[in-house]
Coordinates of C-alpha atoms in Angstrom, one line a residue:
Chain A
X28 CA -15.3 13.7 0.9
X29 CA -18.3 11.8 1.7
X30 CA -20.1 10.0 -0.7
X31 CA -23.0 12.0 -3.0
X32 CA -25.0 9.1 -2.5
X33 CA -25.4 7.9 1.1
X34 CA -23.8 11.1 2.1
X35 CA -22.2 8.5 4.9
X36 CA -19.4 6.4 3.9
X37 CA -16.6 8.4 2.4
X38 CA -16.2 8.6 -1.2
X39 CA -13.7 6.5 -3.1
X40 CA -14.2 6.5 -6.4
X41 CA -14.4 10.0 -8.3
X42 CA -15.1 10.4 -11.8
X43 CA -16.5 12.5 -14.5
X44 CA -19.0 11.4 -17.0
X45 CA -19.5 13.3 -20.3
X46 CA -22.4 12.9 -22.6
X47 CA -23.1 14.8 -25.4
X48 CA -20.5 17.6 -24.3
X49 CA -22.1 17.6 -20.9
X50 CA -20.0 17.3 -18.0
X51 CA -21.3 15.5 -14.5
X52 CA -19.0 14.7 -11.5
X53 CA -19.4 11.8 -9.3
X54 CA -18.1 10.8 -5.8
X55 CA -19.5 7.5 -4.1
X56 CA -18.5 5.3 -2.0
X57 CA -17.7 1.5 -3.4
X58 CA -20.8 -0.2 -2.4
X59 CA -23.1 3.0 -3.5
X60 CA -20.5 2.3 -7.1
X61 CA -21.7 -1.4 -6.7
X62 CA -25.8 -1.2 -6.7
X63 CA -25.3 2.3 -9.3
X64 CA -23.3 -0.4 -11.4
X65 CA -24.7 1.2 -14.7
X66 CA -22.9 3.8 -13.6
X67 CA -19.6 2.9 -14.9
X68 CA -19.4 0.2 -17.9
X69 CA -18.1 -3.5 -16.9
X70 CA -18.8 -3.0 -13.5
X71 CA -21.3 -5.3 -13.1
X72 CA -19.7 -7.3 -10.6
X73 CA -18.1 -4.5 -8.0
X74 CA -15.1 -2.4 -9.4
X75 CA -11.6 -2.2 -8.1
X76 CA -8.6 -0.2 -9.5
X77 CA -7.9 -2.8 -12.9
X78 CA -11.4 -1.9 -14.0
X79 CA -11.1 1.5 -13.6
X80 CA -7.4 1.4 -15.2
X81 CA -9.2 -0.2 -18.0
X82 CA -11.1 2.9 -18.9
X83 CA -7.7 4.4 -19.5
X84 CA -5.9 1.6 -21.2
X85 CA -8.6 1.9 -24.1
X86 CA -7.4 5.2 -24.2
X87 CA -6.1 5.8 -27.8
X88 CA -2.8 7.5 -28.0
X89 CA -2.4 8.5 -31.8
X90 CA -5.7 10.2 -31.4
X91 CA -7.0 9.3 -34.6
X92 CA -10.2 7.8 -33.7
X93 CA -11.6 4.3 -33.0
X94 CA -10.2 2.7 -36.4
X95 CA -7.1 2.7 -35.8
X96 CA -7.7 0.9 -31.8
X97 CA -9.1 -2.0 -33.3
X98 CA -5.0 -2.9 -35.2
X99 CA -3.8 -2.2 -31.2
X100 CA -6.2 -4.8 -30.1
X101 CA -4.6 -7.5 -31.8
X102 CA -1.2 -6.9 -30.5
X103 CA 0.1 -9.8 -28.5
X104 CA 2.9 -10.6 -26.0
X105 CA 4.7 -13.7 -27.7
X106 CA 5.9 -14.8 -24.7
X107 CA 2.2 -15.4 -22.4
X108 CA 0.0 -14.9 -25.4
X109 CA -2.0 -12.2 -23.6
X110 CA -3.2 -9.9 -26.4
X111 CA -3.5 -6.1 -25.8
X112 CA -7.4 -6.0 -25.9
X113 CA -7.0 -8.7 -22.9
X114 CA -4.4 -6.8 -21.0
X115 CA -6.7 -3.3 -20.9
X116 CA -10.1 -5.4 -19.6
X117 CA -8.2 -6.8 -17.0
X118 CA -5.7 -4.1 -16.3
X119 CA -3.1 -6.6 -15.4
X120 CA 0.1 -7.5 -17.5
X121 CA 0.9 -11.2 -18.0
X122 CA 4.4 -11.5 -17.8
X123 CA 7.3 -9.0 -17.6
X124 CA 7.8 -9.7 -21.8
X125 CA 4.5 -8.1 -22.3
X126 CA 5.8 -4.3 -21.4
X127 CA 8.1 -5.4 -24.2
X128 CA 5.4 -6.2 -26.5
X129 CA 2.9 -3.4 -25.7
X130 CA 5.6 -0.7 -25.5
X131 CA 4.2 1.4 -28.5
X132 CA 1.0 1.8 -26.0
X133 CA 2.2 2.3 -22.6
X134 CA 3.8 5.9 -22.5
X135 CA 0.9 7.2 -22.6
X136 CA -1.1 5.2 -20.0
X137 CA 2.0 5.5 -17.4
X138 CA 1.7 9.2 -18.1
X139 CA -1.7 9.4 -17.1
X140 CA -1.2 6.8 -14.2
X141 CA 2.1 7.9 -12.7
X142 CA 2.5 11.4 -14.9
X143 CA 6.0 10.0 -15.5
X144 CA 7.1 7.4 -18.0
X145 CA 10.6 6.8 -17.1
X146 CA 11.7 4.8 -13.4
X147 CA 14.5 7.1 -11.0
X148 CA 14.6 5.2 -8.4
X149 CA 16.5 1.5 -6.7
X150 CA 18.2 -0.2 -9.2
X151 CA 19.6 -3.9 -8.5
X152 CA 22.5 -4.0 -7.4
X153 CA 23.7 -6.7 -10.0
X154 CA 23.1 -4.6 -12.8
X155 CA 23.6 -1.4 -10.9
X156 CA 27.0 -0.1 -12.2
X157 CA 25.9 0.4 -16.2
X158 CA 23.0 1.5 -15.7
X159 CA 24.0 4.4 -12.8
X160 CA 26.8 5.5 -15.5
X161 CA 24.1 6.1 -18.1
X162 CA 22.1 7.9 -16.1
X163 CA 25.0 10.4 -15.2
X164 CA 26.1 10.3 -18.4
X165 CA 22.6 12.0 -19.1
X166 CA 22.2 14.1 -16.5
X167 CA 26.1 16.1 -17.7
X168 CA 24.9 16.2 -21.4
X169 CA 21.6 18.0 -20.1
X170 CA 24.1 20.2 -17.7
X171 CA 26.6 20.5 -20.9
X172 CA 23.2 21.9 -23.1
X173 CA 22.5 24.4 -20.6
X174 CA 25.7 25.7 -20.0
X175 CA 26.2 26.6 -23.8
X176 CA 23.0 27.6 -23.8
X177 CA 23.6 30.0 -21.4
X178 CA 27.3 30.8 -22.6
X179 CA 29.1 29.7 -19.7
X180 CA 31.7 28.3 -21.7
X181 CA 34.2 27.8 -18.9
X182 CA 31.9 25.5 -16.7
X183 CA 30.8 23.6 -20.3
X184 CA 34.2 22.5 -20.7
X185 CA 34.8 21.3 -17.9
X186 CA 31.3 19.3 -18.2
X187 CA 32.7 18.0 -21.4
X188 CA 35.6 16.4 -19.8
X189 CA 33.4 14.6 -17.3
X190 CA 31.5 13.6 -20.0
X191 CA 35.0 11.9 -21.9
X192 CA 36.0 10.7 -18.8
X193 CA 32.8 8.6 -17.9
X194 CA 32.6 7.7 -21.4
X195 CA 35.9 5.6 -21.3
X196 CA 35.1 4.4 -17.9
X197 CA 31.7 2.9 -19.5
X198 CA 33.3 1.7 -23.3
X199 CA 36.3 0.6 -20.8
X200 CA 33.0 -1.9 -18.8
Chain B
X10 CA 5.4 -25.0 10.2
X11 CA 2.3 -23.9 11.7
X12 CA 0.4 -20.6 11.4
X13 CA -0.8 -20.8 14.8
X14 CA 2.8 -19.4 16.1
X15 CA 1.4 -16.2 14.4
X16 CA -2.7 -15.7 14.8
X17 CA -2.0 -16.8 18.7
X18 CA -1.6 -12.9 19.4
X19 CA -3.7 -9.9 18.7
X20 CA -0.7 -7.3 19.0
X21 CA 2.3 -8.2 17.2
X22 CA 5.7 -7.8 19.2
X23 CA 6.5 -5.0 16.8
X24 CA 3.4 -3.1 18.2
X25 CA 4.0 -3.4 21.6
X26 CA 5.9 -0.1 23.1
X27 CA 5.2 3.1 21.0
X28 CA 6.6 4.5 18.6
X29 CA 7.6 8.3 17.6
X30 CA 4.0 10.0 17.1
X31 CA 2.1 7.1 18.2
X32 CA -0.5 9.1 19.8
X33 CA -1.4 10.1 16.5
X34 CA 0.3 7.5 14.1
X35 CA -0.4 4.1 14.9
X36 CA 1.6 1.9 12.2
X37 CA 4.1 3.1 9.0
X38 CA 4.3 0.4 6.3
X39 CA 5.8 -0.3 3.5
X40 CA 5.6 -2.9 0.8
X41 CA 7.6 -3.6 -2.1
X42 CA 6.4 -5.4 -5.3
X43 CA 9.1 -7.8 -7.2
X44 CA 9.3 -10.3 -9.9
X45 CA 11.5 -12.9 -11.5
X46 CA 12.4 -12.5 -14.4
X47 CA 11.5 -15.1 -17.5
X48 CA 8.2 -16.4 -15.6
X49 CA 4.8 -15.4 -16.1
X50 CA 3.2 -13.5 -12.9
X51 CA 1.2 -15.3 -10.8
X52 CA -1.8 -14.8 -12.8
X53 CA -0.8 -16.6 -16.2
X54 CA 1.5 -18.8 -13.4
X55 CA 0.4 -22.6 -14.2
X56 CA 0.5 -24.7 -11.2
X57 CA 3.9 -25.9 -12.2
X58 CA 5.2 -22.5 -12.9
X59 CA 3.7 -21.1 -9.3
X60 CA 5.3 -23.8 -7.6
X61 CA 8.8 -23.2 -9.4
X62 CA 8.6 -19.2 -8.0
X63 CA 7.5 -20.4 -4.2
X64 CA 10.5 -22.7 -4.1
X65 CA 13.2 -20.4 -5.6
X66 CA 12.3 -17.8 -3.3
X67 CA 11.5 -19.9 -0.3
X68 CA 14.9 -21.3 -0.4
X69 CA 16.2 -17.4 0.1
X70 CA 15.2 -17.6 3.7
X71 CA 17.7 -19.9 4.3
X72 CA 20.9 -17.5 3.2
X73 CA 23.0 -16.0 5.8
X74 CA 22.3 -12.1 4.8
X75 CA 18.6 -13.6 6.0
X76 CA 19.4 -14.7 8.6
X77 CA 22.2 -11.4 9.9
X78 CA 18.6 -9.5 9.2
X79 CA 16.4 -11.9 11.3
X80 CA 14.5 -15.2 12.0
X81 CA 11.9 -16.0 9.5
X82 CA 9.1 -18.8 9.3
X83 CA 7.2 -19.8 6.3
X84 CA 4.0 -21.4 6.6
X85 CA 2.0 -22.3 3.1
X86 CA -1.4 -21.3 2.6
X87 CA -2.0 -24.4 1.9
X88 CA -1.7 -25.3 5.4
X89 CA -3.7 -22.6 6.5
X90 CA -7.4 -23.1 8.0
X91 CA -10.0 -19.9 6.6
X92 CA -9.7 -19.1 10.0
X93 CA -5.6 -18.6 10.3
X94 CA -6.3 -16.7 7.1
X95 CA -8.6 -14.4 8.6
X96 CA -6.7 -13.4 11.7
X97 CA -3.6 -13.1 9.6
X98 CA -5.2 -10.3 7.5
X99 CA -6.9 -8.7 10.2
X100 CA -3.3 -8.5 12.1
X101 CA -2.2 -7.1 8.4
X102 CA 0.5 -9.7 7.9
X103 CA -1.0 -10.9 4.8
X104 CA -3.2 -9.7 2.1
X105 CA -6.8 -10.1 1.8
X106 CA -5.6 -10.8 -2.4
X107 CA -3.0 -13.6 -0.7
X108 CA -5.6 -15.2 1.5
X109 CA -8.4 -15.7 -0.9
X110 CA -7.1 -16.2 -4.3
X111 CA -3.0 -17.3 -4.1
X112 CA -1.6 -20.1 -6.1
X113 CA 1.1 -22.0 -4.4
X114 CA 0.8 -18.8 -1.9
X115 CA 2.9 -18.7 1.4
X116 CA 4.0 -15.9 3.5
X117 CA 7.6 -15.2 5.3
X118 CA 6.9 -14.0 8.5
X119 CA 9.8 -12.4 11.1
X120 CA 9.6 -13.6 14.8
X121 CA 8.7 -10.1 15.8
X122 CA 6.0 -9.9 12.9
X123 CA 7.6 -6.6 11.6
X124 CA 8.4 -7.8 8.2
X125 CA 6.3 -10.4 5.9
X126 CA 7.2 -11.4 2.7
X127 CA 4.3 -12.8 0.6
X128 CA 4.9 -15.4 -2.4
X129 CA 2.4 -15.9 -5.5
X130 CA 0.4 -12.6 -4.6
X131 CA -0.5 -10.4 -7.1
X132 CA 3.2 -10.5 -7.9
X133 CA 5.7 -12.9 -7.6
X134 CA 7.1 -11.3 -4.3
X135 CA 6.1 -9.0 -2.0
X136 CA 8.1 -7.4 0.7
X137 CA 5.7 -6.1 3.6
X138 CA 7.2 -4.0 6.7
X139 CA 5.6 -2.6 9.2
X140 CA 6.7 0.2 12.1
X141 CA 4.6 1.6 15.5
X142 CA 4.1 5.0 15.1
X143 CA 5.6 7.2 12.3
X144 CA 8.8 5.9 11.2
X145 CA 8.4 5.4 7.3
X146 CA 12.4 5.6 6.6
X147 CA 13.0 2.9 9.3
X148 CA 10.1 0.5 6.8
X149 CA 11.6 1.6 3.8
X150 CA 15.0 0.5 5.1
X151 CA 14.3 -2.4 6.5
X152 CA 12.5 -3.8 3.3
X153 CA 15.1 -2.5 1.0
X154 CA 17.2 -4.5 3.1
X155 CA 15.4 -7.5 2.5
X156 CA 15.3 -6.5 -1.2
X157 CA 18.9 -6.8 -1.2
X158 CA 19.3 -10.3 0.2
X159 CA 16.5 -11.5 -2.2
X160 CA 18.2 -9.6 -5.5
X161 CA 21.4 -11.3 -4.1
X162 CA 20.0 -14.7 -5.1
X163 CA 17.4 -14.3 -8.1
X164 CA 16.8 -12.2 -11.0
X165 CA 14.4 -9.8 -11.0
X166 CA 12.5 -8.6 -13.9
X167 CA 13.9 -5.2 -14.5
X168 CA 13.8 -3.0 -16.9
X169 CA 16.5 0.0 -17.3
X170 CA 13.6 2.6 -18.4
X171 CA 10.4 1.1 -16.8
X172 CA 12.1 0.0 -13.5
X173 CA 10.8 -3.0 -11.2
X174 CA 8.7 -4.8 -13.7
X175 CA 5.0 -5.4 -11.7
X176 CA 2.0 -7.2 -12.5
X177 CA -0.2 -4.0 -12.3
X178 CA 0.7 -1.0 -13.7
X179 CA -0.2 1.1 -10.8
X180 CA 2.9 -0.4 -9.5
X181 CA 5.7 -0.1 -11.8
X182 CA 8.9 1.3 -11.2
X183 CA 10.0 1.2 -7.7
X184 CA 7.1 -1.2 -7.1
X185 CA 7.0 0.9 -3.7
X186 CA 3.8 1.7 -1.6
X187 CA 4.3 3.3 1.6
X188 CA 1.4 3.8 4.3
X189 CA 0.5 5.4 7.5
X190 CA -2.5 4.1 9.3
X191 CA -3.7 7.9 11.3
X192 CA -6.1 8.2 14.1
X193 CA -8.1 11.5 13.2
X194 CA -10.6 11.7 15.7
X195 CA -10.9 15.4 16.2
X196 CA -10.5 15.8 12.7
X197 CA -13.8 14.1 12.0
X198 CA -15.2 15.5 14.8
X199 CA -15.0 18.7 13.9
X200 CA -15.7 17.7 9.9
X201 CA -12.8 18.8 8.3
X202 CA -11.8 15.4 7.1
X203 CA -14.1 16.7 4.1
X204 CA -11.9 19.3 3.1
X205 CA -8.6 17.4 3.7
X206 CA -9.3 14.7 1.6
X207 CA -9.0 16.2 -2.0
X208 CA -6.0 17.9 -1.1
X209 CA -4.7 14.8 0.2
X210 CA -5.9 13.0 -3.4
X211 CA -4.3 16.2 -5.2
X212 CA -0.7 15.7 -4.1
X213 CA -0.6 11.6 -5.3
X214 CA -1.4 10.1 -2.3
X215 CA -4.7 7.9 -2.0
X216 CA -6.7 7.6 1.4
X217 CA -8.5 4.6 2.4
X218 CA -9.7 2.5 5.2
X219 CA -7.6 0.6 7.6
X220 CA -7.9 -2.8 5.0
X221 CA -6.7 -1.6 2.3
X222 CA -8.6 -1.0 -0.9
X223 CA -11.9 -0.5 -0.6
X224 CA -12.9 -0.7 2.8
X225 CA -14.2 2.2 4.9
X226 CA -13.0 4.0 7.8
X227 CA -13.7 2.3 11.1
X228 CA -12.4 4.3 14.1
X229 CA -11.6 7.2 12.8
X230 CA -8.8 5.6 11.4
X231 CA -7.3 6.0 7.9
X232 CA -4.6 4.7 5.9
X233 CA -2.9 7.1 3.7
X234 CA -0.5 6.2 0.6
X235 CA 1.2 6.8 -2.1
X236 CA 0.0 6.4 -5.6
X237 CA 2.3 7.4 -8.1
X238 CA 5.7 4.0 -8.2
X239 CA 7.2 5.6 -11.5
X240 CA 9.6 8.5 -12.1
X241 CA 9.9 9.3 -8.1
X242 CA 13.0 7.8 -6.5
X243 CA 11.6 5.7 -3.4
X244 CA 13.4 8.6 -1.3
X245 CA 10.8 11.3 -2.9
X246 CA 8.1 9.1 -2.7
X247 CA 8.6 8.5 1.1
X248 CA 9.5 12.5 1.8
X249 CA 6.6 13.1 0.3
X250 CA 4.1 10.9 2.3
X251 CA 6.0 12.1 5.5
X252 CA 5.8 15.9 5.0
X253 CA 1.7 15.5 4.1
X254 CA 1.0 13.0 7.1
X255 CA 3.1 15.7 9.3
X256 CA 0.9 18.2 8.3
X257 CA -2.3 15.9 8.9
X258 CA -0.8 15.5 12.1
X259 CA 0.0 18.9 13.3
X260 CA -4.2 19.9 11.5
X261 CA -5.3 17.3 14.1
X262 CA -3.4 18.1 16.8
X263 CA -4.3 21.8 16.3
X264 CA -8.2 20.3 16.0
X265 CA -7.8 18.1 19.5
X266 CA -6.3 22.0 21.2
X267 CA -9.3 23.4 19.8
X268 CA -12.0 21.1 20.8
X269 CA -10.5 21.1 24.2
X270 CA -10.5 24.8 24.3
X271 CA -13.9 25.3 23.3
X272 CA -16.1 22.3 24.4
X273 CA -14.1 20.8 27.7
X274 CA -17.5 19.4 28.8
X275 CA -18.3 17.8 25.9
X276 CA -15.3 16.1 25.2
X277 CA -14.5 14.5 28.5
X278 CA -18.4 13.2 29.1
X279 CA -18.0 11.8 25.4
X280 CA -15.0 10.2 26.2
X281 CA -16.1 8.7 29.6
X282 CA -19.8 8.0 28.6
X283 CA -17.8 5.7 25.6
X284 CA -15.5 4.4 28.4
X285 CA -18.4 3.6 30.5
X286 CA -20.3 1.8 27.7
X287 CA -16.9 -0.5 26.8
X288 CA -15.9 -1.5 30.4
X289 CA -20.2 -2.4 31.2
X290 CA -22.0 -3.4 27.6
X291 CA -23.3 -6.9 27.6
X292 CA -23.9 -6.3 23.6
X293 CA -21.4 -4.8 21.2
X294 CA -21.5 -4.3 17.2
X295 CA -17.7 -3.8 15.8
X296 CA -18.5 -0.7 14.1
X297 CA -20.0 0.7 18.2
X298 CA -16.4 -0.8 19.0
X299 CA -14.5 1.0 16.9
X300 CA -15.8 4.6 17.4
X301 CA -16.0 3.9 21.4
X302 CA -11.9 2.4 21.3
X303 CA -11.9 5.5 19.4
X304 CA -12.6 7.7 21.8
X305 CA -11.3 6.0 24.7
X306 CA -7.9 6.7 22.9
X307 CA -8.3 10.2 22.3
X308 CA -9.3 10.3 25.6
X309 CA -5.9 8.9 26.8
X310 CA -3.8 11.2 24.4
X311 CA -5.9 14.2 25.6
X312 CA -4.6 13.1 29.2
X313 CA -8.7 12.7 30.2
X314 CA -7.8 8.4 31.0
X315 CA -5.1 7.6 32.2
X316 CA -6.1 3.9 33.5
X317 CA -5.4 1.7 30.1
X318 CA -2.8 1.6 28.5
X319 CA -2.1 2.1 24.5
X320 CA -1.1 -1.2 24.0
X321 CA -4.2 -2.6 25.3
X322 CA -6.3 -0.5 22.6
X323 CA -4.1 -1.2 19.5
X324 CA -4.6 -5.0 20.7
X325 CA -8.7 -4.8 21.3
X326 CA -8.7 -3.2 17.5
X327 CA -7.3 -6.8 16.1
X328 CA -9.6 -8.6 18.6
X329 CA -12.5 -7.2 18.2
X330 CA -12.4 -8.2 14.7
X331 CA -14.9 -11.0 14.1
X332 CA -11.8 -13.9 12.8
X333 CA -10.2 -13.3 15.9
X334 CA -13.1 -13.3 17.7
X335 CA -13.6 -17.1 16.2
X336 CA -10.2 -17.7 17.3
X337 CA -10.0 -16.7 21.0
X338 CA -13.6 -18.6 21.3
X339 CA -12.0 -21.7 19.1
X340 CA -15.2 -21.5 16.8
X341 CA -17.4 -20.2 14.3
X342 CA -19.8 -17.6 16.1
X343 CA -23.0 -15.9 14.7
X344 CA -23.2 -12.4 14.8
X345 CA -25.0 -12.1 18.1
X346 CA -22.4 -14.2 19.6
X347 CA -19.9 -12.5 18.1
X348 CA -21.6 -9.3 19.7
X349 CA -22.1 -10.6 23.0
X350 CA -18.1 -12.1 23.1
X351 CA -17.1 -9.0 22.0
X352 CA -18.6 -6.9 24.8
X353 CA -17.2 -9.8 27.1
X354 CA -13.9 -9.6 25.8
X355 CA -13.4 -5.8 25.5
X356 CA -15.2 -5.7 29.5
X357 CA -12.4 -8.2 30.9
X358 CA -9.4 -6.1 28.7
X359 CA -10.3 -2.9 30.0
X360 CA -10.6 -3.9 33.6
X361 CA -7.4 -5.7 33.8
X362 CA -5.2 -2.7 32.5

């Protein structure tokens, strides 16, 4: 897509603006962004992905309205002191204790982000055994659901089993 | 040790040969984002802190699993000049982020320039390889490798639900991002890079230009990624990247048929008139350099040159950069001298393949 405003350098930043109930879509091209900087709020000087993560990190999950954001902007990580209201300007954590501190809030931006919330993937190796377990161990109790569900009683027991078997294996360490 | 072992030469060894799809695919990459646990990322980092993080994981180098994998040099960006800097991020072995705004930054560099392991970039660690051609898995492995041996030795932050614990939350999870620089010319030719590009963006994957974030397609070449680190293993996320750039691949090789079928003439006196302008211009802008190398390389996939070799082009695309421009000419050159040595350069290049 090239950009709406040059219409020569592709576009690379897409986004919809509503006022008033009116929707308008843009697509330009960074430096286009840069001299339309009223555009966008805060992007005064040039945007790059943290601002524009911003706009989502003020993004209020309990949907109640702006009174209840202000209580979320006070929220601070104990151990770097970056408070909440710091963390969504800049779109950077400070330390790996602040997705501790800021839990309540970051379902919903990692939804919107990664439209997941929960990591699959490479686990180190150190720490690997436990935490491989308890992901089997729910995977079979999902498998275990649906097989009652669906009555098929025979392949349930046999799920439940598995199920007794891993759980020794992980009260056993 | 000295960064000069490393901005000496345009093409990296891992460049030189080609690699599977190379006549579309020029480089796979992937980099991995890691941090230790129980220290503030580099941002918060004080100078104290920064240096604590480059020496823990600079002494890693020195372990044997290193070692079985390869033979790594550290050089501080510190020592660096702006110039070494420059060259370094135009031959993608360090980050643009690294060069300009690092604490107590270094970079790990193998002999053969396929992997580089930054230190104090965004994150605490940054694990960097990069292929010829289209060979993704063969990245991810090797950096997962590397992962290993560094895991081995430190704790990371980790978090059994959130995953690799990253600075930026665009990377959390399996801190993975894997890229293919792609060579579309026909695609753009024949202006249907309009249409790919949403469905590109639609599927996760982001497309930029060849320097990352922000910067626009020179060349007609592009860098395509993934977007989405959490709730993918880095198996899916890889798949996935691969079976979209495949398509892109087979849509532009199905373009290149087409243009050849329908506008032979065309083609071939675009291609030599480009080839004719690089091997006799006195004066030559980068952005004239890219789209000419461009086509000089289509040319030479479409069988239309034959004379140069694809080494020689992935090598005049780092050099006719302007900070390695400043380096082969051992100064600082305005941008009509940069033009004119350009020209010069690219002239005595193509005549000597």
């Amino acid at each position: 897509m090239v950009c709406q405003e040059c219409g020569k350098k592709p576009a690379t930043l897409h986004f919809t603006k509503i006022v008033n109930g009116e929707k308008t879509e843009f697509h330009i091209c960074e430096s286009c962004a840069r001299e339309k900087g009223e555009l966008i709020p805060g992007t005064a000087n040039g945007f790059s992905i943290h601002s524009l993560l911003s706009g989502l990190l003020d993004f209020d999950p309990t949907g109640k309205g702006s009174s209840t954001s202000t209580k979320a902007q006070t929220i601070r990580c104990d151990e770097c002191g970056l408070t909440y209201s710091q963390f969504s300007k800049i779109g950077r954590f400070g330390c790996s204790s602040c997705y501790k501190h800021f839990e309540d809030r970051l379902d919903p931006l990692f939804k919107r982000v990664h439209g997941n919330t929960k990591h699959i993937g490479k686990i180190p190796k150190r720490r690997g055994g436990s935490i491989q377990n308890k992901r089997e161990l729910e995977e079979l109790k999902k498998q275990l659901q649906y097989r009652i569900i669906h009555e098929e009683f025979e392949d349930a027991a046999q799920i439940r089993d598995q199920i007794r078997e891993l759980e020794k294996r992980i009260s056993a360490g | 040790m000295e960064a000069h072992k490393f901005t000496e030469k345009a093409l990296s060894e891992w460049m030189r040969g080609r690699g599977p799809d190379s006549d579309i695919v020029i480089s796979s990459r992937v980099r991995i984002a890691r941090n230790l646990d129980n220290l503030p990322f580099p941002m918060l980092a004080t100078n104290q802190q920064s240096k604590e993080i480059l020496e823990r994981l600079s002494q890693v180098v020195q372990v044997k699993g290193m070692k079985e994998i390869g033979n790594f040099s550290e050089v501080l960006l510190a020592d660096m000049s702006e110039l070494d800097k420059r060259v370094l991020v135009e031959k993608h072995l360090i980050s643009p982020n690294l060069a300009n705004e690092s604490r107590n930054g270094a970079v790990i560099i193998s002999d053969n320039e396929a992997a580089s392991i930054m230190i104090n970039e965004e994150d605490h660690l940054r694990i960097q390889c990069l292929y010829p051609g289209f060979q993704l898995e063969e990245a991810w492995d090797l950096a997962s490798r590397i992962d290993d041996v560094f895991e081995e030795q430190v704790d990371y932050a980790f978090d059994e639900a959130r995953g690799y614990l990253t600075s930026c939350p665009t990377n959390v999870g399996t801190g993975i991002r894997a890229s293919v620089m792609i060579h579309l010319p026909a695609l753009v030719l024949t202006q249907q890079m309009n249409r790919l590009l949403p469905a590109i963006t639609q599927v996760g994957l982001a497309v930029r230009g060849i320097y990352g974030e922000g910067s626009e397609s020179i060349g007609n070449l592009f860098q395509i990624s993934n977007q989405i680190t959490l709730g993918q293993s880095e198996k899916e996320i890889i798949d996935n990247l691969h079976s979209v750039a495949r398509q892109i691949i087979e849509h532009e090789k199905a373009a290149r048929e087409k243009i050849m079928l329908e506008s032979p003439i065309r083609i071939k006196d675009r291609i030599r008139r480009s080839f004719g302008i690089l091997t006799h211009a006195e004066v030559m802008d980068s952005k004239e350099a890219s789209q000419r190398l461009s086509d000089v390389r289509l040319g030479l996939d479409l069988g239309l040159i034959d004379h140069v070799s694809s080494d020689v082009l992935n090598e005049l695309i780092v050099m006719s950069q302007t900070g390695f421009l400043q380096q082969v000419y051992g100064r600082k050159l305005n941008t009509e001298e940069r033009d004119i040595y350009r020209a010069a350069l690219i002239r005595d290049k193509l005549s000597k393949s």
